[in-house]
PDB file of C-alpha atoms in Angstrom:
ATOM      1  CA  UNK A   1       0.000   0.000   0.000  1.00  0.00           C
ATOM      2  CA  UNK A   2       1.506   3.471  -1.319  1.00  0.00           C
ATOM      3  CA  UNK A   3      -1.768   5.490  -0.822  1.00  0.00           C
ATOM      4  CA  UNK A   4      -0.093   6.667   2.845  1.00  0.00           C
ATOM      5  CA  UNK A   5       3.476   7.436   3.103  1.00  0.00           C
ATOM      6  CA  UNK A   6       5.126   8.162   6.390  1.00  0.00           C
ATOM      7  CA  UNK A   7       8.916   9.485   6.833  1.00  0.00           C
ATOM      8  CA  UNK A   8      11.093   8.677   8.373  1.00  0.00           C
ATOM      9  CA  UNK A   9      10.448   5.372   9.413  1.00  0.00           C
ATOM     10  CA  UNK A  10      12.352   5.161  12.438  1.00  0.00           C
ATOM     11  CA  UNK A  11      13.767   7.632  14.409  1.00  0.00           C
ATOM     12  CA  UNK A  12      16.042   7.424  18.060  1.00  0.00           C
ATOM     13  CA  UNK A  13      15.659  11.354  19.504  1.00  0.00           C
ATOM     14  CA  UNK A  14      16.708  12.491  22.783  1.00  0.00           C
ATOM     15  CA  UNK A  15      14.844  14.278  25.277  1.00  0.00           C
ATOM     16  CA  UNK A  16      15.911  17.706  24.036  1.00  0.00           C
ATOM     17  CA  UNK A  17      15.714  16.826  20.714  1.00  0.00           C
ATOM     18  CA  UNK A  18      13.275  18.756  17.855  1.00  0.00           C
ATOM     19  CA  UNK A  19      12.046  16.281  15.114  1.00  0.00           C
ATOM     20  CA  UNK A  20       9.022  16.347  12.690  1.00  0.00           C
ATOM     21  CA  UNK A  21       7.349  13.587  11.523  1.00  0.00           C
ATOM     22  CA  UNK A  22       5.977  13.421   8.082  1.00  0.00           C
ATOM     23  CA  UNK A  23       2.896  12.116   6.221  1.00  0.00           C
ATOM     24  CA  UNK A  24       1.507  12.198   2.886  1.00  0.00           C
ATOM     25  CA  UNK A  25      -1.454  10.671   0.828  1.00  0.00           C
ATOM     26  CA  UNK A  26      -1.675  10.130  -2.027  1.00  0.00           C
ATOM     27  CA  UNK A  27      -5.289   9.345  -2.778  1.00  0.00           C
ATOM     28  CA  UNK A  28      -7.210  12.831  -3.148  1.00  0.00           C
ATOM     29  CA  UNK A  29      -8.828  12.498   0.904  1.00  0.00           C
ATOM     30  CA  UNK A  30      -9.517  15.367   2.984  1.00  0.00           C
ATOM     31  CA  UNK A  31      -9.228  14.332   6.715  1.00  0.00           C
ATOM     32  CA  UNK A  32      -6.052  13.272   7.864  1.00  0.00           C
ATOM     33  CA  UNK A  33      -5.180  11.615  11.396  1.00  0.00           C
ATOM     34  CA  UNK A  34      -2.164  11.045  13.687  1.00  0.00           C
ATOM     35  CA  UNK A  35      -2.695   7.889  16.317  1.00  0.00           C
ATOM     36  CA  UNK A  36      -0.012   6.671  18.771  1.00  0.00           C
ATOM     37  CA  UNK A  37       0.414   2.891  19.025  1.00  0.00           C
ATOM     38  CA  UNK A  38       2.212   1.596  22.260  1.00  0.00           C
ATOM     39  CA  UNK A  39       2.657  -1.876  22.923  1.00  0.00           C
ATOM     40  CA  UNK A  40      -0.248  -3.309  24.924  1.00  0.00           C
ATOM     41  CA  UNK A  41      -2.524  -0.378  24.702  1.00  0.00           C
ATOM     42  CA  UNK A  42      -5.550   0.246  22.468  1.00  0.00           C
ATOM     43  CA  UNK A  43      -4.598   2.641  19.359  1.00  0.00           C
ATOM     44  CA  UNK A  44      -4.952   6.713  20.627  1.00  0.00           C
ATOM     45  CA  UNK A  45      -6.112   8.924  18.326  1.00  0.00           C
ATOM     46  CA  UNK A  46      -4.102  12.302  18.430  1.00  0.00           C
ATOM     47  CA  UNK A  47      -5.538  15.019  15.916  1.00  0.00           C
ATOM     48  CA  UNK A  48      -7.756  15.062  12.993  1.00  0.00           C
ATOM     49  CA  UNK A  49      -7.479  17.465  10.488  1.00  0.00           C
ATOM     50  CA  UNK A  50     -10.637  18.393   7.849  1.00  0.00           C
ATOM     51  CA  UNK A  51      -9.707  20.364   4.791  1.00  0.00           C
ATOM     52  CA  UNK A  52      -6.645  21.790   6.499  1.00  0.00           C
ATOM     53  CA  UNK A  53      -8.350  22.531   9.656  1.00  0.00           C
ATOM     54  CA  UNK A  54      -7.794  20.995  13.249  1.00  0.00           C
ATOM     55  CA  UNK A  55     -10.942  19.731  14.565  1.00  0.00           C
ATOM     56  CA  UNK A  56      -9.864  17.009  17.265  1.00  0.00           C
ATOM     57  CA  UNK A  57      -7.214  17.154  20.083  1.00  0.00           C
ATOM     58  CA  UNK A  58      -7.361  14.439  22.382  1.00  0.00           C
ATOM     59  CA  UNK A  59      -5.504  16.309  24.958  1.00  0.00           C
ATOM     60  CA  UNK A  60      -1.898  15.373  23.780  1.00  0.00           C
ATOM     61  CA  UNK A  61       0.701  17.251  25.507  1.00  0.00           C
ATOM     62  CA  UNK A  62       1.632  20.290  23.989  1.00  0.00           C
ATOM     63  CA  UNK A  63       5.039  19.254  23.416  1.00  0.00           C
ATOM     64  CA  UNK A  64       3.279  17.113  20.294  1.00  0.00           C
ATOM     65  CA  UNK A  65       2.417  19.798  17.708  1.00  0.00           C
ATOM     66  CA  UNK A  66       0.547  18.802  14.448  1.00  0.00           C
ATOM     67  CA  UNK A  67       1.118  20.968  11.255  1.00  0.00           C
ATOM     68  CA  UNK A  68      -0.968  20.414   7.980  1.00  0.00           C
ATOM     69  CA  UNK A  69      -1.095  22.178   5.420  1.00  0.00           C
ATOM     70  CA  UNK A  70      -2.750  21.343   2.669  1.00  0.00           C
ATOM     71  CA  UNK A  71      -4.137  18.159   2.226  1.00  0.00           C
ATOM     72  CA  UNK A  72      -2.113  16.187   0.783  1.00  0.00           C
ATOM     73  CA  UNK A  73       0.282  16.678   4.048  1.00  0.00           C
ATOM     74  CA  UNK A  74       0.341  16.349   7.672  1.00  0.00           C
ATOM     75  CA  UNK A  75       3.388  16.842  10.139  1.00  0.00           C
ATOM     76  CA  UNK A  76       3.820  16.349  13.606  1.00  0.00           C
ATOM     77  CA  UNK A  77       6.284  18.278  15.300  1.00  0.00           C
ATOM     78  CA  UNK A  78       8.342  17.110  18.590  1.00  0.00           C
ATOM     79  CA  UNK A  79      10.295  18.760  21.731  1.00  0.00           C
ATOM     80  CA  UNK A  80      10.807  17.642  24.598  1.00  0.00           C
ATOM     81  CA  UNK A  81       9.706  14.448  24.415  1.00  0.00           C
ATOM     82  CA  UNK A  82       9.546  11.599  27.069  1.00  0.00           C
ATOM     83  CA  UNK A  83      10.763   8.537  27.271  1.00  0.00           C
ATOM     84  CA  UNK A  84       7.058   7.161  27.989  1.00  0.00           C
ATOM     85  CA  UNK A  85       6.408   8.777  24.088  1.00  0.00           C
ATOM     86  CA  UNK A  86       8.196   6.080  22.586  1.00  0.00           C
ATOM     87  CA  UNK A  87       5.613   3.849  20.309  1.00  0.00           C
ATOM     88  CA  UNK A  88       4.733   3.563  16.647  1.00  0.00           C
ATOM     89  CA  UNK A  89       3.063   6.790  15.377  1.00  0.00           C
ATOM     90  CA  UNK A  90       0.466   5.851  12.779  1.00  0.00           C
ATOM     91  CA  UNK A  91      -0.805   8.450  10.157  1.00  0.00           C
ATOM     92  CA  UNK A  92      -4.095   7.533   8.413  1.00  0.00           C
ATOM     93  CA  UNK A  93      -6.347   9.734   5.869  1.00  0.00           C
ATOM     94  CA  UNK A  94     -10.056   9.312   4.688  1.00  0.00           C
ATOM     95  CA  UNK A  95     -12.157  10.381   2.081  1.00  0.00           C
ATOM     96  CA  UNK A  96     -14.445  12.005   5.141  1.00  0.00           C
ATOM     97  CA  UNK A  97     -16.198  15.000   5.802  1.00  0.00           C
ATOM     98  CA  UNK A  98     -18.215  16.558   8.345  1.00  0.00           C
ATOM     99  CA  UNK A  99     -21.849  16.151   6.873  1.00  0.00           C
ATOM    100  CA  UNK A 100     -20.578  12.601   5.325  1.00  0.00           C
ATOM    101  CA  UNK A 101     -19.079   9.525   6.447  1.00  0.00           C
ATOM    102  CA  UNK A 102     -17.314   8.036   7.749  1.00  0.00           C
ATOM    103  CA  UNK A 103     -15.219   6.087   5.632  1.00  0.00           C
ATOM    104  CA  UNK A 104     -12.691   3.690   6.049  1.00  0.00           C
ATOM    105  CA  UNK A 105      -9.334   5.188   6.407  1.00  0.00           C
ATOM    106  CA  UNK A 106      -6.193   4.476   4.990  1.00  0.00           C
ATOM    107  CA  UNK A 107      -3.081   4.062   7.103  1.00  0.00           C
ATOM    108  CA  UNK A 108       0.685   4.401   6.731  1.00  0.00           C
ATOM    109  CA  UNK A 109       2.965   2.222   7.705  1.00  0.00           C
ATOM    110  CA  UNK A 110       4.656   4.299  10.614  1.00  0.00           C
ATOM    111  CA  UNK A 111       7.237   5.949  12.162  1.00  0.00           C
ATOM    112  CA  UNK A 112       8.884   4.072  14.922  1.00  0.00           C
ATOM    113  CA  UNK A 113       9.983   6.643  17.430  1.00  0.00           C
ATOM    114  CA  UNK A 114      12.368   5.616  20.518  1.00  0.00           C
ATOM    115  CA  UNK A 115      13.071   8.442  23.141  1.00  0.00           C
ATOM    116  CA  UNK A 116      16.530   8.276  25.007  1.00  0.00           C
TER     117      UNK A 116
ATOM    118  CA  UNK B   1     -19.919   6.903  24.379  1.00  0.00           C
ATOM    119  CA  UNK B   2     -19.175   4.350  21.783  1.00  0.00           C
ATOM    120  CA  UNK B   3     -16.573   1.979  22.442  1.00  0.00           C
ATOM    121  CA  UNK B   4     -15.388  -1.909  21.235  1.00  0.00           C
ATOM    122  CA  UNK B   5     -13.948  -4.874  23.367  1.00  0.00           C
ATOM    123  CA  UNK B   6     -11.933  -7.752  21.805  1.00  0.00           C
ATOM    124  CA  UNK B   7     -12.319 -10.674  23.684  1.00  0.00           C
ATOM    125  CA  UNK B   8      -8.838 -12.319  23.957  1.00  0.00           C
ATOM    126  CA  UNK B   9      -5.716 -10.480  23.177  1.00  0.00           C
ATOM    127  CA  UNK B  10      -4.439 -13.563  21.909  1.00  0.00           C
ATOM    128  CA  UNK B  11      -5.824 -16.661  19.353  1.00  0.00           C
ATOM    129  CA  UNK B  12      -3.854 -19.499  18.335  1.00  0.00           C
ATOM    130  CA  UNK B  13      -5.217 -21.616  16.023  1.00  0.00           C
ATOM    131  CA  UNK B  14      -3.960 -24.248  14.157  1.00  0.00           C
ATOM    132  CA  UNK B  15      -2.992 -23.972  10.141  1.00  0.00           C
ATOM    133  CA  UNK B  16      -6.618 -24.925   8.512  1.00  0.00           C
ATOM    134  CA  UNK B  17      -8.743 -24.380  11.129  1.00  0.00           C
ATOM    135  CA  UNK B  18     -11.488 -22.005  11.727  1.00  0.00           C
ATOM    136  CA  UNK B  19     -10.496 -18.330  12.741  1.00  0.00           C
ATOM    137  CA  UNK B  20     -13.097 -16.320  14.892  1.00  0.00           C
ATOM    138  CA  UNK B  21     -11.957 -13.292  16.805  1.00  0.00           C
ATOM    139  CA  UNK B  22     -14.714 -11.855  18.805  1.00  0.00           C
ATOM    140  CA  UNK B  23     -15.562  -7.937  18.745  1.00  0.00           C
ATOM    141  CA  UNK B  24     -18.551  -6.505  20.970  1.00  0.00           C
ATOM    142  CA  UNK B  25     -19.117  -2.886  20.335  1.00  0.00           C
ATOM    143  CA  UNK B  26     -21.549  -0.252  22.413  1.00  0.00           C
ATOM    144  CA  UNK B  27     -22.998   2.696  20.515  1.00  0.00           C
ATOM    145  CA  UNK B  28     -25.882   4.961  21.473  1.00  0.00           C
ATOM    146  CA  UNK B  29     -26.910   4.528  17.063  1.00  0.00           C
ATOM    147  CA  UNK B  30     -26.881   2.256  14.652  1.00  0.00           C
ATOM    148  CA  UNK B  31     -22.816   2.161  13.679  1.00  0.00           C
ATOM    149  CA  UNK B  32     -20.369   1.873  10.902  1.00  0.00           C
ATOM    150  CA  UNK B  33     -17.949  -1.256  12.286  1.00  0.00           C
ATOM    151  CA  UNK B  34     -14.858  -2.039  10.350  1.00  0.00           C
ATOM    152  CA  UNK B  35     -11.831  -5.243  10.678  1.00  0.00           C
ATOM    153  CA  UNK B  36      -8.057  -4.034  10.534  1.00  0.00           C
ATOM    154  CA  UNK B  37      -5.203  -6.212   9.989  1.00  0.00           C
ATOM    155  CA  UNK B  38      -2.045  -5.522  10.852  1.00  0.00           C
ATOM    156  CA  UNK B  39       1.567  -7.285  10.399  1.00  0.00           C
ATOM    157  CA  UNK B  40       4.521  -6.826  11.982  1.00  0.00           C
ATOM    158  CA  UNK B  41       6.565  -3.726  11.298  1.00  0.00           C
ATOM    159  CA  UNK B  42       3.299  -2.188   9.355  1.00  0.00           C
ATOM    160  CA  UNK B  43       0.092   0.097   9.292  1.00  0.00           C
ATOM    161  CA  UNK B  44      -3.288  -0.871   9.583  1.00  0.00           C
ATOM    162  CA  UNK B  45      -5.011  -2.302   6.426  1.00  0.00           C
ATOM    163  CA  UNK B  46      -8.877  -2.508   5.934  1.00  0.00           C
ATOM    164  CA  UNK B  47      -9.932  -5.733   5.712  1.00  0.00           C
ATOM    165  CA  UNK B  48     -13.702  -5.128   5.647  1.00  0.00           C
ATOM    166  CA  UNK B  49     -16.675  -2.524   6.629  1.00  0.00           C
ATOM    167  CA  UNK B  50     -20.050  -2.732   7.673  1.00  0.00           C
ATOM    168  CA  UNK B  51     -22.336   0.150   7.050  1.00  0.00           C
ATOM    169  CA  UNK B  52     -25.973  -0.932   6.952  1.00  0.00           C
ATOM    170  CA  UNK B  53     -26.061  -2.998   3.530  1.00  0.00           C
ATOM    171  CA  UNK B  54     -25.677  -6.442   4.223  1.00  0.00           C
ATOM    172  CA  UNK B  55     -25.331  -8.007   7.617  1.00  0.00           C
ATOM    173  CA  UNK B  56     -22.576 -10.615   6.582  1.00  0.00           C
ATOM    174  CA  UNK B  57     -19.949  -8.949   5.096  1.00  0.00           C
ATOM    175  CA  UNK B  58     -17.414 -10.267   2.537  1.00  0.00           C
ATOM    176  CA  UNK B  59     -13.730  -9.055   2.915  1.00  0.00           C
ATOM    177  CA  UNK B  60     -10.324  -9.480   1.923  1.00  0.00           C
ATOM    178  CA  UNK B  61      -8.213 -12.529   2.242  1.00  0.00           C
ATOM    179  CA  UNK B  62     -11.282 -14.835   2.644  1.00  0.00           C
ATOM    180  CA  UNK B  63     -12.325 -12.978   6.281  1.00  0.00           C
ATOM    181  CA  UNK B  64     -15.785 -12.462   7.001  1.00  0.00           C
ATOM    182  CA  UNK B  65     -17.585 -10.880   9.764  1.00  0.00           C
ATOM    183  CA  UNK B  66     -21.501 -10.556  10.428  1.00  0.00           C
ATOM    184  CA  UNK B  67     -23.096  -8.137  11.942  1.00  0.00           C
ATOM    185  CA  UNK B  68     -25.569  -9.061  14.842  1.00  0.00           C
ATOM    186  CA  UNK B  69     -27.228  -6.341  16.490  1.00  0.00           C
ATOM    187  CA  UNK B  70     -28.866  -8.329  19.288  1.00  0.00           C
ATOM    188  CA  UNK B  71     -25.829  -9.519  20.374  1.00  0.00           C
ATOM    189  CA  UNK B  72     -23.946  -5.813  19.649  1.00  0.00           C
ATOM    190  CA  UNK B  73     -21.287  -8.288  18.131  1.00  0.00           C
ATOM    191  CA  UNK B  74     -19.437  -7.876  14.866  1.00  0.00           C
ATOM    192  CA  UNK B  75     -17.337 -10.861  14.838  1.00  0.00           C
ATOM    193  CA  UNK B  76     -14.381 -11.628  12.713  1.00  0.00           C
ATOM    194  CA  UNK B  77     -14.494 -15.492  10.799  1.00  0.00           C
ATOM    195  CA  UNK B  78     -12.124 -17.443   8.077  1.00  0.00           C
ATOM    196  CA  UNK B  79     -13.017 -20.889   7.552  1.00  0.00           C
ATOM    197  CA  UNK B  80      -9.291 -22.355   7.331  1.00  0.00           C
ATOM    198  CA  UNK B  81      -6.270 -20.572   8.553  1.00  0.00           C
ATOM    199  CA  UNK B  82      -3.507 -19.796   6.723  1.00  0.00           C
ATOM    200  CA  UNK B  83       0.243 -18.862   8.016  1.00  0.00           C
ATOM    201  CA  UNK B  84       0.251 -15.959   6.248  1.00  0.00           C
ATOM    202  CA  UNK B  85      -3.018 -14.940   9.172  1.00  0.00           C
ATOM    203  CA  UNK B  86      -0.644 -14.321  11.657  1.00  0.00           C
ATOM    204  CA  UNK B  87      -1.204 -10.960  12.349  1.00  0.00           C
ATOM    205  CA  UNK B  88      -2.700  -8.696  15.222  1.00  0.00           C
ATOM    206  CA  UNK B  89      -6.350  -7.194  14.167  1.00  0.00           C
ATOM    207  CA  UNK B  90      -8.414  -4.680  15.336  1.00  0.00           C
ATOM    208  CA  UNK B  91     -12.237  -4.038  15.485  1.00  0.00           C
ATOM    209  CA  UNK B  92     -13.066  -0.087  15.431  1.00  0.00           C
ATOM    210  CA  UNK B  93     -16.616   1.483  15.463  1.00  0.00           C
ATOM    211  CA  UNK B  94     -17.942   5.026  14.129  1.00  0.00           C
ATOM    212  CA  UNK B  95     -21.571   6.229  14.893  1.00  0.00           C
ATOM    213  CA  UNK B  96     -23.553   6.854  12.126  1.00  0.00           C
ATOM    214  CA  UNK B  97     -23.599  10.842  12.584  1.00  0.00           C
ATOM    215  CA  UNK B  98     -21.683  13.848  12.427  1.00  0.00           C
ATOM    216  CA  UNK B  99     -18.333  12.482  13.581  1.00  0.00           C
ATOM    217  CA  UNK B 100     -16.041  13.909  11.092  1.00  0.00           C
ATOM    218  CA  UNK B 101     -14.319   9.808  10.614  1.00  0.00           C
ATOM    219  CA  UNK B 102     -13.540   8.859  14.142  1.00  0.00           C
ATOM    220  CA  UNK B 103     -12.959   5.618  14.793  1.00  0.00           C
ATOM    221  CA  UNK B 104     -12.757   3.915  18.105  1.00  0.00           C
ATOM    222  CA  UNK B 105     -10.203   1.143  18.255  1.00  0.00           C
ATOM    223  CA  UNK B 106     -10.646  -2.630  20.516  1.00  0.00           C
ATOM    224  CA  UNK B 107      -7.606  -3.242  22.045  1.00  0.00           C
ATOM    225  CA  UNK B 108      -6.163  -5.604  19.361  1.00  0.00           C
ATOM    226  CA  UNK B 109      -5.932  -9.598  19.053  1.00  0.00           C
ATOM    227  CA  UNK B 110      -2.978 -11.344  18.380  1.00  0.00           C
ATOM    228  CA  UNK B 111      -3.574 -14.478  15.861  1.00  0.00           C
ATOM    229  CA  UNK B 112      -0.497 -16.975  15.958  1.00  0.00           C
ATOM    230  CA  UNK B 113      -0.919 -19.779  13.440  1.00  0.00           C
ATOM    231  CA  UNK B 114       0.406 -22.853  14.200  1.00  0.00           C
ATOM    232  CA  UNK B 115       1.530 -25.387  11.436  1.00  0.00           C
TER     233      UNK B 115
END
């Protein structure tokens, strides 16, 4: 599946590191989603993004920052981090709206991200 | 609040047997439910969605899953297991209004495949 494509696909950061994460789809959707897997815990939906706009923050610390814009694109910014943040960060996008849906959505295959 | 519990966080079955992995879901409306797959090192792929047509839905790899809303069940079936199963999947669920594509996740089951 190329539809979702997530760089880079692992990524070792220290605490006082910065580092973006990056997503892009390829299949003409408008909403676009970060989730956090960690191991043994259900999948945590982080933002959700409609046409460019924000419209879901599941209280993720604000050292997590999304950035999309347009589209096609969706970043997610990092400082600070812990090493409890470690986990597999899962970008998805779907063909949704607000008045329709929703639809299945399509994931990437991850960024692996280990905090030191 | 809508939410989804996977009963068992792991299933072994043997190579040919039957596969059913159990989803039980809690939503105020009628929902959408969907199966995810996912293998090691990978994202989540769709294996199949219900959303109102049929009640016994078809998907991908020879998976099935029928809806029962008595039973608020959605559960996952293949007929004969193949190696290439192992995998851990995940049941989500979605009301059917104005929720701009949020799905809620089950905690995931872990299929091993034995030969």
């Amino acid at each position: 599946e190329t539809g979702v494509t997530q760089t880079p696909r692992h990524l070792v950061m220290g605490m006082t590191n910065k580092k973006s994460l990056k997503c892009e789809q390829h299949l003409g959707h408008n909403a676009m989603y970060w989730y956090k897997q960690s191991a043994k815990k259900p999948l945590e939906l982080m933002f959700v993004y409609n046409f460019k706009e924000q419209t879901e923050n599941n209280s993720v610390p604000s050292r997590f920052s999304p950035e999309c814009p347009n589209s096609s694109h969706l970043f997610l910014h990092l400082h600070t981090l812990q090493p409890e943040d470690s986990a597999l960060y899962l970008c998805a996008s779907s063909q949704d709206t607000p008045r329709t849906g929703p639809y299945e959505q399509y994931f990437g295959p991850g960024t692996r991200l280990t905090v030191t | 609040a809508q939410s989804v519990t996977q009963l068992g966080s792991h299933v072994s079955v043997s190579e040919g047997a039957l596969v059913l992995l159990r989803c039980n879901y809690s939503s105020s409306v009628p929902p959408y439910l969907f199966w995810y797959v996912q293998y090691p090192n990978q994202g989540l792929q769709l294996l199949l969605k219900y959303t109102s047509a049929a009640t016994l839905v078809k998907g991908i790899n020879g998976f099935e899953a029928e809806f029962k809303k008595s039973e608020t069940s959605f559960h996952l079936t293949k007929p004969s297991a193949h190696m290439s199963d192992a995998a851990e999947y995940f049941c989500a669920v979605s009301e059917r209004i104005n929720q701009g594509g949020k799905l809620i996740f089950g905690q995931g089951t872990e299929l091993s495949v034995k030969p």
